C-alpha cells in the first residue's frame, strides 16, 4: 500500500500490550497502513506483557494516569478472545494495617472522587467479607474500588491485534530491529534482520528494550528496567472447588509492599519489598537466547529466594492459610521505571516522525495508546500529557546514572506514602543557584524540583514567627511546612524579601524574525517598543493552554522569555523559522526577586537609573547596574507587591545577592522561600501552569482571557474563536475555606450539593487574609456559593470567592 497524507505508513516496534493497543487505535481512526514488528513469537513475544499479573488499580495521584487506567478498563471490558473476557472486574481492595496507611487510603478515596472512579474506605470487617482469608485482627480498614480488576494482557493483545489486522494492519513476529533509517531529520524506515520497512512514522513501544531502539534512532529514552518478584503458591484447600480464575478483589498489602491475586485454587503474590534489581536493557537476551539460557522468556529472570524470604513471612501474617502451603513457582519479571515513575510519550524533535510510547504498564496501556493515536492522527491528544511528555526531563536528569538511581528509587517507593512535596533523596544536590552557600548559611529548608535545590523557608527567620497567631496543623499538612513561612509572607507584605527565582526557565530569542515569530506563537500583543514586558500564552492548535510566558523585549530583535518546562523550548524550536535563534540560558544565569513595599528603598540607592514608578513602570524592563553587577531588571511581581526580578549571569550571582543583602539590612530585608511565595501568589490569584491549567483548558476557562488579543493572528486563534468565551462549562474557581483553621493541599474533590463537581488544583494558607485559599475546576458558580472539599474523608466547608482576594485594585504593585 502506498503512503498518503490520509493514510501514512506507520511502523510500531513491539507487539506487547502497548503496540497491539496502538495498532487497534490507529486503524480504528482510519490509519490502516500499520506494520507491527516483533522480535519474539506471537502471541506471547516474551516482553513484560507476557508475564504481567494484570492487576488494574485505576486510582492514582496523577489524574492523567487515572484516566489512562479508566479507559483501559472500559476498553478491555468490551473485548474477548476465544470467548474469554479480556477483563475480569473483580474489584480492588487496598488494606491498611497502620494509622498512617488508613489516612492514606482516605486520601486515595479523595483522588478517586476527584478523577471519577468509584471507591470507598471500608471497615476491617468489610475487608474480611471481601477477602475471607485475611487476618482481620491486623487490618484497620481498606479502600474498595469495585470497578478495578484483572486484565488478561495476552488475550487483550490478541483481541486488539485481530481487530487491527481485520482493518488492514499486519503483525510480523521474529523480526529483530537492527537500525533506524533517516533523512533530513526525519525517520524513513526501520531495518530488521528480515528486511527494511519504509515508514512515515515509527513508534517505539519496545518496553524495556526502549533504550536500545532509542540508541538506534539517536533518541534518548530515560528508562531503567528492573526485575520484580512474582510467585504462585501451591493449591490451597480454602480455594478448592473454584472454577473461575478469580472471585475476590485484587489485593494490596502496601504496608509490606505486597499484592495478591487468585489463580483459581492458588494465590499469586508480587513483592516490591526487595532490593532494586536493575537490568541492563542492552544485555537482555533475545527470545531464543533466553530459552537457550533456561529462561522462560527474556523478561523472566530466575527467582531469588533470599529476596523473597522476608516477604513470605509478611504474606503468612496477613493470610494465615499460607502457613499450610509453600511457593510452587516464582520468577523475577522485568519491567520499566523512569526517574519520575511516569510513561515517556511523544515525538522526538531531533528525529521527526520517531515516537516513543515507553514505560507503560498494562494498567495504562489502552489509555496511552488512545492518546498517542490521537496525537498522531489529530495532531494532539484529548488528554493533558505534560507529565508524560518525553521533553519533560532536564538535561541534568538524563544521564544514565541519574536514570538508574531515580528509577531504582521509584521501585523502592512504589507503595510508599508520598507527600506531594516530598523530594526523592538521591542524587542531591544536583543543581544549585549561585546563592546556595548563602542559603545554607541562613538555614534554608531545601526541597527539589527539576533537579534544582529550592529553599522553602529559612531557619534564620524563626524568631519572626514567634507570637504569630496561626492555626494548628494536622500532621500531614505540617509535613514540609513551617510557621516560618507565615513570617516570611508577612515580611514580604510589610518590608522586603529576596526570593531565589533562578529555577525559572529563561529563553533568549533573537534574530530578524524574532518579533514576528513570537507574536504569531503567542496570544497577546508583543508589538511594543523595546523595554516592554508582556504576559502572554502559548496555545496549541485547538486553543488549549500549552504554557504561559512573560516576554521581555530587550531590543528590536532580542527577547527574553520566561517559560515553564523544557516542552516550551521544544515547541518553539519546532516552529521557529531559520531567521530566529532560540537558546535556553537558564543554567548560565540567575534571578533574584526583590519584593515588598520597601523594594524601591532597597534597590534605588544601588543604581544611578531612576526606579521610580513614573520612570520605571509596571511590566517594563531595562538593562542597568546594581552596585558592580550588570542586571536585566524587570518590573514584575508574582507575589502581588512592589518589586523587580533582577537577572544576571551565574558568575555574578553571588555578588548580586551580597550587594542586595548588605544594602537591605537597615530595612529588615530577609530571604524568603517558596512556601511563602506560593501563599502570596494564590492570594493574588496568579496561576501556575501544569497545576492550575494545562492544554485541556482554554484561556477563558482559566480566567486568562485578558491575555488574548483575538484581533491578531496566533496559533490556536481560529479554534479559540469557535468557542464562546461567555458560555464556558467550567471555570478555575477561587475558594476560601470557611474555617480559619482548616487547610487543604491540592487534588481534593469538591462537592456541590453533595455530589462531586470538580477538584482542587493549587491550595495554600493565605497568611494575609487568614484563610486557606484553594483554586478548583468547577462548573460556573456564583460568588458566595457554598461547597465542600473532602480532606482525608472529612467534608470541609468552603465558599466561592471573588478574585483577586488581595489588593484587587493593584495599588501595592503599581506604586
mmCIF file of C-alpha atoms in Angstrom, residues 544-725:
data_model
loop_
_atom_site.group_PDB
_atom_site.id
_atom_site.type_symbol
_atom_site.label_atom_id
_atom_site.label_comp_id
_atom_site.label_asym_id
_atom_site.label_seq_id
_atom_site.Cartn_x
_atom_site.Cartn_y
_atom_site.Cartn_z
ATOM 1 C CA UNK A 544 -5.602 24.783 24.730
ATOM 2 C CA UNK A 545 -3.030 26.446 27.000
ATOM 3 C CA UNK A 546 0.371 24.872 26.390
ATOM 4 C CA UNK A 547 2.089 27.364 28.682
ATOM 5 C CA UNK A 548 2.079 30.919 29.966
ATOM 6 C CA UNK A 549 5.056 33.181 29.310
ATOM 7 C CA UNK A 550 6.481 36.573 30.144
ATOM 8 C CA UNK A 551 8.155 38.096 27.096
ATOM 9 C CA UNK A 552 10.555 40.993 27.623
ATOM 10 C CA UNK A 553 11.618 42.950 24.546
ATOM 11 C CA UNK A 554 15.237 43.837 25.225
ATOM 12 C CA UNK A 555 15.932 45.214 21.756
ATOM 13 C CA UNK A 556 14.413 45.343 18.284
ATOM 14 C CA UNK A 557 15.387 41.727 17.561
ATOM 15 C CA UNK A 558 16.162 40.409 21.061
ATOM 16 C CA UNK A 559 13.761 38.966 23.621
ATOM 17 C CA UNK A 560 13.987 37.221 26.972
ATOM 18 C CA UNK A 561 11.187 34.728 27.524
ATOM 19 C CA UNK A 562 10.221 33.446 30.952
ATOM 20 C CA UNK A 563 8.893 29.944 30.292
ATOM 21 C CA UNK A 564 7.879 26.879 32.282
ATOM 22 C CA UNK A 565 9.125 23.492 31.125
ATOM 23 C CA UNK A 566 11.542 22.050 28.576
ATOM 24 C CA UNK A 567 8.434 21.407 26.468
ATOM 25 C CA UNK A 568 8.147 25.168 25.866
ATOM 26 C CA UNK A 569 11.613 25.265 24.343
ATOM 27 C CA UNK A 570 10.812 22.175 22.293
ATOM 28 C CA UNK A 571 7.539 23.683 20.990
ATOM 29 C CA UNK A 572 9.179 26.951 19.991
ATOM 30 C CA UNK A 573 12.119 25.233 18.317
ATOM 31 C CA UNK A 574 9.728 23.047 16.307
ATOM 32 C CA UNK A 575 8.076 26.151 14.861
ATOM 33 C CA UNK A 576 10.996 28.590 14.602
ATOM 34 C CA UNK A 577 11.982 29.776 11.113
ATOM 35 C CA UNK A 578 15.618 29.936 10.014
ATOM 36 C CA UNK A 579 15.995 33.620 10.906
ATOM 37 C CA UNK A 580 15.099 33.030 14.573
ATOM 38 C CA UNK A 581 17.545 31.676 17.157
ATOM 39 C CA UNK A 582 16.358 30.270 20.480
ATOM 40 C CA UNK A 583 18.692 29.440 23.367
ATOM 41 C CA UNK A 584 17.937 28.194 26.861
ATOM 42 C CA UNK A 585 20.092 30.455 29.046
ATOM 43 C CA UNK A 586 18.756 29.271 32.417
ATOM 44 C CA UNK A 587 21.876 27.443 33.573
ATOM 45 C CA UNK A 588 24.195 30.348 32.796
ATOM 46 C CA UNK A 589 22.075 32.983 34.509
ATOM 47 C CA UNK A 590 20.295 33.568 37.787
ATOM 48 C CA UNK A 591 17.480 35.666 39.186
ATOM 49 C CA UNK A 592 16.534 37.326 42.474
ATOM 50 C CA UNK A 593 13.028 38.591 43.116
ATOM 51 C CA UNK A 594 13.151 41.718 45.280
ATOM 52 C CA UNK A 595 9.597 42.224 46.525
ATOM 53 C CA UNK A 596 7.820 44.176 49.209
ATOM 54 C CA UNK A 597 6.749 47.771 49.954
ATOM 55 C CA UNK A 598 10.393 48.694 50.686
ATOM 56 C CA UNK A 599 11.768 47.148 47.472
ATOM 57 C CA UNK A 600 12.412 50.562 45.906
ATOM 58 C CA UNK A 601 14.136 51.762 49.076
ATOM 59 C CA UNK A 602 16.475 48.810 48.750
ATOM 60 C CA UNK A 603 17.214 48.937 45.033
ATOM 61 C CA UNK A 604 17.253 52.654 44.204
ATOM 62 C CA UNK A 605 20.407 53.584 46.173
ATOM 63 C CA UNK A 606 22.294 50.824 44.340
ATOM 64 C CA UNK A 607 21.749 52.223 40.831
ATOM 65 C CA UNK A 608 22.062 55.538 39.012
ATOM 66 C CA UNK A 609 18.925 54.794 36.994
ATOM 67 C CA UNK A 610 15.563 56.130 38.096
ATOM 68 C CA UNK A 611 13.497 53.289 39.609
ATOM 69 C CA UNK A 612 10.504 55.481 40.405
ATOM 70 C CA UNK A 613 7.094 54.325 39.254
ATOM 71 C CA UNK A 614 6.937 57.124 36.709
ATOM 72 C CA UNK A 615 10.332 56.288 35.204
ATOM 73 C CA UNK A 616 10.193 52.507 35.558
ATOM 74 C CA UNK A 617 6.587 51.384 35.320
ATOM 75 C CA UNK A 618 4.998 48.020 35.888
ATOM 76 C CA UNK A 619 5.729 45.408 33.182
ATOM 77 C CA UNK A 620 8.802 47.286 31.991
ATOM 78 C CA UNK A 621 12.387 46.056 31.597
ATOM 79 C CA UNK A 622 15.770 47.763 31.394
ATOM 80 C CA UNK A 623 19.453 46.935 31.489
ATOM 81 C CA UNK A 624 21.192 48.582 34.432
ATOM 82 C CA UNK A 625 23.726 48.040 37.202
ATOM 83 C CA UNK A 626 23.062 47.072 40.797
ATOM 84 C CA UNK A 627 26.277 48.042 42.503
ATOM 85 C CA UNK A 628 29.015 46.417 40.447
ATOM 86 C CA UNK A 629 26.678 43.911 38.823
ATOM 87 C CA UNK A 630 25.105 44.307 35.367
ATOM 88 C CA UNK A 631 21.490 43.182 35.543
ATOM 89 C CA UNK A 632 18.359 42.921 33.474
ATOM 90 C CA UNK A 633 15.698 44.388 35.757
ATOM 91 C CA UNK A 634 12.047 43.571 35.130
ATOM 92 C CA UNK A 635 9.264 45.329 36.993
ATOM 93 C CA UNK A 636 7.258 42.181 37.698
ATOM 94 C CA UNK A 637 5.780 40.698 40.830
ATOM 95 C CA UNK A 638 4.373 37.203 41.252
ATOM 96 C CA UNK A 639 3.572 37.888 44.917
ATOM 97 C CA UNK A 640 1.429 40.998 44.499
ATOM 98 C CA UNK A 641 3.917 43.526 45.895
ATOM 99 C CA UNK A 642 6.160 46.264 44.550
ATOM 100 C CA UNK A 643 9.395 44.911 43.193
ATOM 101 C CA UNK A 644 11.666 43.648 40.473
ATOM 102 C CA UNK A 645 13.087 40.475 39.076
ATOM 103 C CA UNK A 646 16.847 41.036 38.745
ATOM 104 C CA UNK A 647 18.711 38.802 36.298
ATOM 105 C CA UNK A 648 22.436 38.462 35.848
ATOM 106 C CA UNK A 649 24.980 35.889 34.759
ATOM 107 C CA UNK A 650 25.701 32.978 37.085
ATOM 108 C CA UNK A 651 29.279 34.109 37.760
ATOM 109 C CA UNK A 652 27.991 37.398 39.210
ATOM 110 C CA UNK A 653 25.045 35.941 41.081
ATOM 111 C CA UNK A 654 26.703 35.705 44.470
ATOM 112 C CA UNK A 655 27.901 39.294 44.230
ATOM 113 C CA UNK A 656 24.346 40.406 43.397
ATOM 114 C CA UNK A 657 22.946 38.560 46.413
ATOM 115 C CA UNK A 658 25.545 40.013 48.769
ATOM 116 C CA UNK A 659 25.033 43.511 47.396
ATOM 117 C CA UNK A 660 21.278 43.376 47.973
ATOM 118 C CA UNK A 661 21.660 41.691 51.356
ATOM 119 C CA UNK A 662 24.086 44.251 52.755
ATOM 120 C CA UNK A 663 22.115 47.202 51.378
ATOM 121 C CA UNK A 664 18.878 45.852 52.819
ATOM 122 C CA UNK A 665 19.993 45.187 56.373
ATOM 123 C CA UNK A 666 18.744 48.525 57.685
ATOM 124 C CA UNK A 667 15.370 47.834 56.010
ATOM 125 C CA UNK A 668 14.958 44.465 57.665
ATOM 126 C CA UNK A 669 15.421 42.500 54.452
ATOM 127 C CA UNK A 670 15.009 38.733 54.703
ATOM 128 C CA UNK A 671 15.458 35.768 52.398
ATOM 129 C CA UNK A 672 12.104 34.074 51.760
ATOM 130 C CA UNK A 673 11.223 30.692 50.289
ATOM 131 C CA UNK A 674 8.725 29.021 48.023
ATOM 132 C CA UNK A 675 6.275 28.215 50.802
ATOM 133 C CA UNK A 676 5.605 31.916 51.396
ATOM 134 C CA UNK A 677 5.800 32.548 47.668
ATOM 135 C CA UNK A 678 3.016 30.058 46.927
ATOM 136 C CA UNK A 679 0.783 31.564 49.597
ATOM 137 C CA UNK A 680 1.274 35.085 48.286
ATOM 138 C CA UNK A 681 0.701 34.200 44.643
ATOM 139 C CA UNK A 682 -2.566 32.388 45.458
ATOM 140 C CA UNK A 683 -3.830 35.401 47.391
ATOM 141 C CA UNK A 684 -3.360 37.319 44.149
ATOM 142 C CA UNK A 685 -4.899 34.572 42.024
ATOM 143 C CA UNK A 686 -1.797 34.061 39.901
ATOM 144 C CA UNK A 687 -1.965 30.760 38.024
ATOM 145 C CA UNK A 688 0.716 28.093 37.822
ATOM 146 C CA UNK A 689 0.834 26.274 34.502
ATOM 147 C CA UNK A 690 0.825 22.483 34.791
ATOM 148 C CA UNK A 691 -1.013 22.733 38.104
ATOM 149 C CA UNK A 692 -3.872 25.188 37.667
ATOM 150 C CA UNK A 693 -4.257 24.893 33.903
ATOM 151 C CA UNK A 694 -2.982 22.717 31.044
ATOM 152 C CA UNK A 695 -3.656 22.292 27.350
ATOM 153 C CA UNK A 696 -7.028 20.780 28.275
ATOM 154 C CA UNK A 697 -8.166 24.284 29.232
ATOM 155 C CA UNK A 698 -8.804 27.441 27.262
ATOM 156 C CA UNK A 699 -7.800 30.932 28.385
ATOM 157 C CA UNK A 700 -11.436 31.819 29.021
ATOM 158 C CA UNK A 701 -11.971 28.821 31.286
ATOM 159 C CA UNK A 702 -8.751 29.566 33.178
ATOM 160 C CA UNK A 703 -9.632 33.236 33.722
ATOM 161 C CA UNK A 704 -6.856 34.418 31.400
ATOM 162 C CA UNK A 705 -8.917 35.952 28.632
ATOM 163 C CA UNK A 706 -7.204 39.296 29.328
ATOM 164 C CA UNK A 707 -4.028 37.849 27.756
ATOM 165 C CA UNK A 708 -5.744 37.092 24.437
ATOM 166 C CA UNK A 709 -5.916 39.561 21.535
ATOM 167 C CA UNK A 710 -8.377 37.910 19.137
ATOM 168 C CA UNK A 711 -7.841 40.635 16.526
ATOM 169 C CA UNK A 712 -4.325 39.361 15.702
ATOM 170 C CA UNK A 713 -3.070 36.130 14.139
ATOM 171 C CA UNK A 714 -1.736 33.488 16.526
ATOM 172 C CA UNK A 715 -1.555 29.731 16.829
ATOM 173 C CA UNK A 716 -4.901 28.436 18.083
ATOM 174 C CA UNK A 717 -6.857 31.626 17.307
ATOM 175 C CA UNK A 718 -9.349 30.016 14.924
ATOM 176 C CA UNK A 719 -10.081 27.186 17.331
ATOM 177 C CA UNK A 720 -10.482 29.684 20.174
ATOM 178 C CA UNK A 721 -12.864 31.814 18.119
ATOM 179 C CA UNK A 722 -15.105 28.786 17.686
ATOM 180 C CA UNK A 723 -15.582 28.650 21.445
ATOM 181 C CA UNK A 724 -17.936 31.071 23.125
ATOM 182 C CA UNK A 725 -15.922 32.927 25.764
#
